[in-house]
Amino acid sequence: MSGTIVKRTPFFKVLIANRGEIALRIMRSARRLGYGVVAVYSDADRDALHVREADQAVRIGEALPAQSYLKIDAIIAAAKASGAGAVHPGYGFLAENEDFAQACRDAGLVFIGPSPEAILAMGNKAGAKEIMQKAGVPCVPGYQGADQSDAAMLVEARKIGFPVMIKAVAGGGGRGMRPVADAAAFPDALRSARSEAQGAFGDPTVILERAIVDPRHIEIQVFGDRHGNAIHLGERDCSVQRRHQKLIEEAPSSAVTPELRARMGAVAVQAVKAIGYEGAGTLEFLLDRAGNFYFMEMNTRLQVEHPVTEAITGLDLVELQLRVAMGEPLGVRQEDIAFSGHAIEVRLCSEDAGHDFMPQSGTMARWQMPDGIRVEHALKSGSEIPPFYDSMIAKVISHGATRDEARGKLISALEQVTAFGVTTNQGFLIDCLRHPVFARGEATTAFIGNNRDALLAPRPDRGSDLALAALLLYVTNPHAPPWQRGRSLAATFPLGLRIDLGHGVQEIEIVRERDGSYLATRNGDRFSFVIDELDQDGIRFHHDGLMEQARFLRDGDRLSILHRGVTLSARDLTLAPPESASAAGGDGKVRAAMNGRVVAVLVKAGDKVAAGQPVMTLEAMKMEHVHTAGVAGTVSSIDVAEGEQVTTGKIVVEIEAAA
């Protein structure tokens, strides 16, 4: 573009149209470059950390994304009111919405991202595939036609051949995506995908693709500027996924050779140059076992996993975004890009891996992150995890000279994470990183599905866990004799405890002996503990000849423990009445399994239902969860309406059991 005058667009304050960890991440780079920062927040985020850390903050609406973070007019008004000259969308929400980028342009605001035209061209999965096909880039066979009728979609799915993948054309993150094994399952999957896409992105349009069996998910990070420069920053391997959402990302990929990296990078750069792309973007590919790669989609924004690219390149991608948006050239050429070592990121999510990764919300009573490693988060002890947004609450990123070094550092860091009060996938992530398939660098998108039983297997030392829980419940009971170092004047009477560690109620007996030790007994197994130190949140003790330590938090009859890198949640049910069949829905009452919003009531009063039949769909943290009948019978009452927000345990459907 020699001889072309490129206009600079200076700004001095940036409004971040997002929340949580990415808002704080953007603030960090913006402040380092001298910009003021403005936050926006919903009613659910009034006390959130990103709000407290900003120079200014503006309320934009109610809790649901459609009433706040997806309200274009409210965000533009917030930018105007705060005096911001630029808007950074982060990722998710409006980050890939061309109408939002256009609204910023029309309001005289700099949109820190690509142009509305580029977002429209590449952010829409159907449009992006057409562009790539014309450019000769290999694409997954599929259908992206205008006819979205149920009948037409089923016909096209049959033409492609099952299994097929339904994908929302707008957005990503696994929302609006459904794998379908056969024609019989197609109608329900199509309805669910459309509903989820409408709720997450405001657009129910979907495309169909042939499902590539057990591929690697490889993405190429690209950058362009308004001077005609474009580069790629190598690949990231994002194959470890659940529900088509990434859990572990790393760079470089063990499946990508230098030659393949050069080919995929050249394709990506050619694509972004063809549309005059500005800013950060990512082209996503499926890599099959034969080394063939197929374009899936382009994300016209910063990615969640951008820190691993930063770690191996030494570049600050948010800084590059800000400089490009200001009108500066990239300032780095392709030949300047050098890769150093290996980086791995995990997404710490508030979800219960043992119960189909069900999202969890509530109060994070104690939150402490490890030192000496990069952690991106926006929480503190006492923070609320609302049910309205994505379940990811933190990213932990390691960097090492080798992949094994990075993996070891990450495991060690995760073992130190203290997250008490809301269930997370901490232990599941550790098990993934330790699994031999992942350790060998052989994980594909089928990794979790193929190894699910091993990854979710009960801990072999469950008896020891139960004994430790009994010890802590005993010594932290306000009515128990106070702990003191050394011998006891007299042995205490044995105390029988009923404890639930998430695998059913277990009975165990504990007693303090004359020598000051504690003995826990269960089914003839004996566990002896000697406490060396005890305070309100930690214990150091001897057990089986080892000195160990654990962190803990007691809240009434509930106990959280971090021991040997695993967080345990225990309930003291000693004084509680036995649980009835109602907990499993055996009383005919279907209860909400989490806080969430009712998006579909699938039955009506008077309907006959079979046990296990879907009766209601609840949306929590951007994902849909089908609730089923616990018994066969007749629906006697529908206790909720579509659109209603419900709390965990609320009765939503009542069924009169068949005689």
PDB file of C-alpha atoms in Angstrom, residues 351-464:
ATOM      1  CA  GLU A 351     -19.380 -27.395  36.774  1.00  0.00           C
ATOM      2  CA  ASP A 352     -19.764 -30.907  38.124  1.00  0.00           C
ATOM      3  CA  ALA A 353     -17.834 -33.239  35.822  1.00  0.00           C
ATOM      4  CA  GLY A 354     -19.247 -36.291  37.614  1.00  0.00           C
ATOM      5  CA  HIS A 355     -22.800 -35.225  36.751  1.00  0.00           C
ATOM      6  CA  ASP A 356     -22.489 -34.624  33.013  1.00  0.00           C
ATOM      7  CA  PHE A 357     -20.593 -31.341  33.492  1.00  0.00           C
ATOM      8  CA  MET A 358     -23.687 -29.701  34.937  1.00  0.00           C
ATOM      9  CA  PRO A 359     -23.079 -25.963  35.528  1.00  0.00           C
ATOM     10  CA  GLN A 360     -22.851 -24.782  39.124  1.00  0.00           C
ATOM     11  CA  SER A 361     -23.613 -21.362  40.564  1.00  0.00           C
ATOM     12  CA  GLY A 362     -23.547 -19.869  44.028  1.00  0.00           C
ATOM     13  CA  THR A 363     -21.081 -18.216  46.401  1.00  0.00           C
ATOM     14  CA  MET A 364     -17.366 -18.967  46.051  1.00  0.00           C
ATOM     15  CA  ALA A 365     -16.714 -18.951  49.792  1.00  0.00           C
ATOM     16  CA  ARG A 366     -12.947 -19.252  49.514  1.00  0.00           C
ATOM     17  CA  TRP A 367     -10.880 -18.525  46.417  1.00  0.00           C
ATOM     18  CA  GLN A 368      -7.092 -18.691  46.314  1.00  0.00           C
ATOM     19  CA  MET A 369      -5.012 -19.109  43.168  1.00  0.00           C
ATOM     20  CA  PRO A 370      -1.459 -20.524  42.977  1.00  0.00           C
ATOM     21  CA  ASP A 371       1.623 -18.323  42.825  1.00  0.00           C
ATOM     22  CA  GLY A 372       4.294 -18.461  40.135  1.00  0.00           C
ATOM     23  CA  ILE A 373       2.003 -19.207  37.202  1.00  0.00           C
ATOM     24  CA  ARG A 374      -0.288 -17.133  34.998  1.00  0.00           C
ATOM     25  CA  VAL A 375      -3.922 -17.192  36.092  1.00  0.00           C
ATOM     26  CA  GLU A 376      -6.670 -15.131  34.455  1.00  0.00           C
ATOM     27  CA  HIS A 377      -9.718 -14.707  36.692  1.00  0.00           C
ATOM     28  CA  ALA A 378     -12.056 -12.124  38.200  1.00  0.00           C
ATOM     29  CA  LEU A 379     -13.011 -13.648  41.538  1.00  0.00           C
ATOM     30  CA  LYS A 380     -12.242 -13.276  45.219  1.00  0.00           C
ATOM     31  CA  SER A 381     -13.469 -15.057  48.315  1.00  0.00           C
ATOM     32  CA  GLY A 382     -17.169 -14.326  48.675  1.00  0.00           C
ATOM     33  CA  SER A 383     -17.757 -13.700  44.944  1.00  0.00           C
ATOM     34  CA  GLU A 384     -21.057 -14.806  43.469  1.00  0.00           C
ATOM     35  CA  ILE A 385     -21.029 -17.160  40.467  1.00  0.00           C
ATOM     36  CA  PRO A 386     -24.257 -16.188  38.667  1.00  0.00           C
ATOM     37  CA  PRO A 387     -26.209 -18.731  36.596  1.00  0.00           C
ATOM     38  CA  PHE A 388     -26.637 -16.425  33.604  1.00  0.00           C
ATOM     39  CA  TYR A 389     -23.226 -16.572  31.941  1.00  0.00           C
ATOM     40  CA  ASP A 390     -20.542 -18.997  30.804  1.00  0.00           C
ATOM     41  CA  SER A 391     -19.316 -21.514  33.394  1.00  0.00           C
ATOM     42  CA  MET A 392     -15.619 -20.681  32.870  1.00  0.00           C
ATOM     43  CA  ILE A 393     -14.363 -18.865  35.965  1.00  0.00           C
ATOM     44  CA  ALA A 394     -10.590 -18.915  35.434  1.00  0.00           C
ATOM     45  CA  LYS A 395      -7.815 -19.874  33.037  1.00  0.00           C
ATOM     46  CA  VAL A 396      -4.536 -21.336  34.304  1.00  0.00           C
ATOM     47  CA  ILE A 397      -1.626 -21.135  31.851  1.00  0.00           C
ATOM     48  CA  SER A 398       1.785 -22.786  32.093  1.00  0.00           C
ATOM     49  CA  HIS A 399       4.888 -22.336  29.946  1.00  0.00           C
ATOM     50  CA  GLY A 400       7.930 -24.570  29.854  1.00  0.00           C
ATOM     51  CA  ALA A 401      10.922 -25.385  27.719  1.00  0.00           C
ATOM     52  CA  THR A 402       9.215 -28.677  26.781  1.00  0.00           C
ATOM     53  CA  ARG A 403       5.671 -29.987  26.701  1.00  0.00           C
ATOM     54  CA  ASP A 404       6.324 -32.281  29.666  1.00  0.00           C
ATOM     55  CA  GLU A 405       7.666 -29.378  31.687  1.00  0.00           C
ATOM     56  CA  ALA A 406       4.625 -27.243  30.887  1.00  0.00           C
ATOM     57  CA  ARG A 407       2.298 -30.134  31.730  1.00  0.00           C
ATOM     58  CA  GLY A 408       4.043 -30.774  35.059  1.00  0.00           C
ATOM     59  CA  LYS A 409       3.904 -27.114  36.055  1.00  0.00           C
ATOM     60  CA  LEU A 410       0.213 -26.969  35.229  1.00  0.00           C
ATOM     61  CA  ILE A 411      -0.641 -30.077  37.257  1.00  0.00           C
ATOM     62  CA  SER A 412       1.272 -28.705  40.238  1.00  0.00           C
ATOM     63  CA  ALA A 413      -0.513 -25.348  39.976  1.00  0.00           C
ATOM     64  CA  LEU A 414      -3.967 -26.915  39.714  1.00  0.00           C
ATOM     65  CA  GLU A 415      -3.266 -28.978  42.820  1.00  0.00           C
ATOM     66  CA  GLN A 416      -2.868 -25.694  44.721  1.00  0.00           C
ATOM     67  CA  VAL A 417      -6.119 -24.087  43.536  1.00  0.00           C
ATOM     68  CA  THR A 418      -8.477 -23.410  46.443  1.00  0.00           C
ATOM     69  CA  ALA A 419     -12.069 -23.113  45.218  1.00  0.00           C
ATOM     70  CA  PHE A 420     -14.514 -23.788  48.058  1.00  0.00           C
ATOM     71  CA  GLY A 421     -18.264 -23.304  47.897  1.00  0.00           C
ATOM     72  CA  VAL A 422     -18.978 -24.007  44.223  1.00  0.00           C
ATOM     73  CA  THR A 423     -18.074 -27.280  42.521  1.00  0.00           C
ATOM     74  CA  THR A 424     -15.431 -26.938  39.790  1.00  0.00           C
ATOM     75  CA  ASN A 425     -13.750 -29.236  37.271  1.00  0.00           C
ATOM     76  CA  GLN A 426     -10.366 -28.879  39.008  1.00  0.00           C
ATOM     77  CA  GLY A 427      -9.868 -32.602  39.656  1.00  0.00           C
ATOM     78  CA  PHE A 428     -11.120 -33.556  36.197  1.00  0.00           C
ATOM     79  CA  LEU A 429      -8.591 -31.234  34.543  1.00  0.00           C
ATOM     80  CA  ILE A 430      -5.772 -32.766  36.578  1.00  0.00           C
ATOM     81  CA  ASP A 431      -6.875 -36.255  35.546  1.00  0.00           C
ATOM     82  CA  CYS A 432      -6.953 -35.169  31.882  1.00  0.00           C
ATOM     83  CA  LEU A 433      -3.427 -33.765  32.082  1.00  0.00           C
ATOM     84  CA  ARG A 434      -2.162 -36.938  33.753  1.00  0.00           C
ATOM     85  CA  HIS A 435      -3.869 -39.359  31.364  1.00  0.00           C
ATOM     86  CA  PRO A 436      -1.364 -41.346  29.244  1.00  0.00           C
ATOM     87  CA  VAL A 437      -3.088 -40.407  25.959  1.00  0.00           C
ATOM     88  CA  PHE A 438      -2.794 -36.697  26.702  1.00  0.00           C
ATOM     89  CA  ALA A 439       0.693 -37.118  28.128  1.00  0.00           C
ATOM     90  CA  ARG A 440       1.804 -38.687  24.824  1.00  0.00           C
ATOM     91  CA  GLY A 441       0.301 -35.785  22.873  1.00  0.00           C
ATOM     92  CA  GLU A 442      -2.248 -38.021  21.148  1.00  0.00           C
ATOM     93  CA  ALA A 443      -5.555 -36.482  22.288  1.00  0.00           C
ATOM     94  CA  THR A 444      -8.194 -35.902  19.609  1.00  0.00           C
ATOM     95  CA  THR A 445     -11.663 -34.388  19.939  1.00  0.00           C
ATOM     96  CA  ALA A 446     -12.795 -37.857  21.059  1.00  0.00           C
ATOM     97  CA  PHE A 447     -10.399 -37.861  24.033  1.00  0.00           C
ATOM     98  CA  ILE A 448     -12.951 -37.223  26.774  1.00  0.00           C
ATOM     99  CA  GLY A 449     -15.619 -39.421  25.192  1.00  0.00           C
ATOM    100  CA  ASN A 450     -13.226 -42.333  24.715  1.00  0.00           C
ATOM    101  CA  ASN A 451     -11.704 -42.063  28.188  1.00  0.00           C
ATOM    102  CA  ARG A 452     -14.680 -40.836  30.154  1.00  0.00           C
ATOM    103  CA  ASP A 453     -14.872 -43.812  32.543  1.00  0.00           C
ATOM    104  CA  ALA A 454     -11.196 -43.578  33.467  1.00  0.00           C
ATOM    105  CA  LEU A 455     -11.309 -39.793  33.837  1.00  0.00           C
ATOM    106  CA  LEU A 456     -14.379 -39.950  36.080  1.00  0.00           C
ATOM    107  CA  ALA A 457     -13.394 -43.068  38.042  1.00  0.00           C
ATOM    108  CA  PRO A 458     -13.716 -42.769  41.835  1.00  0.00           C
ATOM    109  CA  ARG A 459     -10.515 -42.001  43.713  1.00  0.00           C
ATOM    110  CA  PRO A 460      -8.837 -45.203  44.936  1.00  0.00           C
ATOM    111  CA  ASP A 461      -8.269 -43.705  48.409  1.00  0.00           C
ATOM    112  CA  ARG A 462     -11.916 -42.897  49.062  1.00  0.00           C
ATOM    113  CA  GLY A 463     -11.684 -44.514  52.506  1.00  0.00           C
ATOM    114  CA  SER A 464      -8.840 -42.193  53.460  1.00  0.00           C
TER     115      SER A 464
END
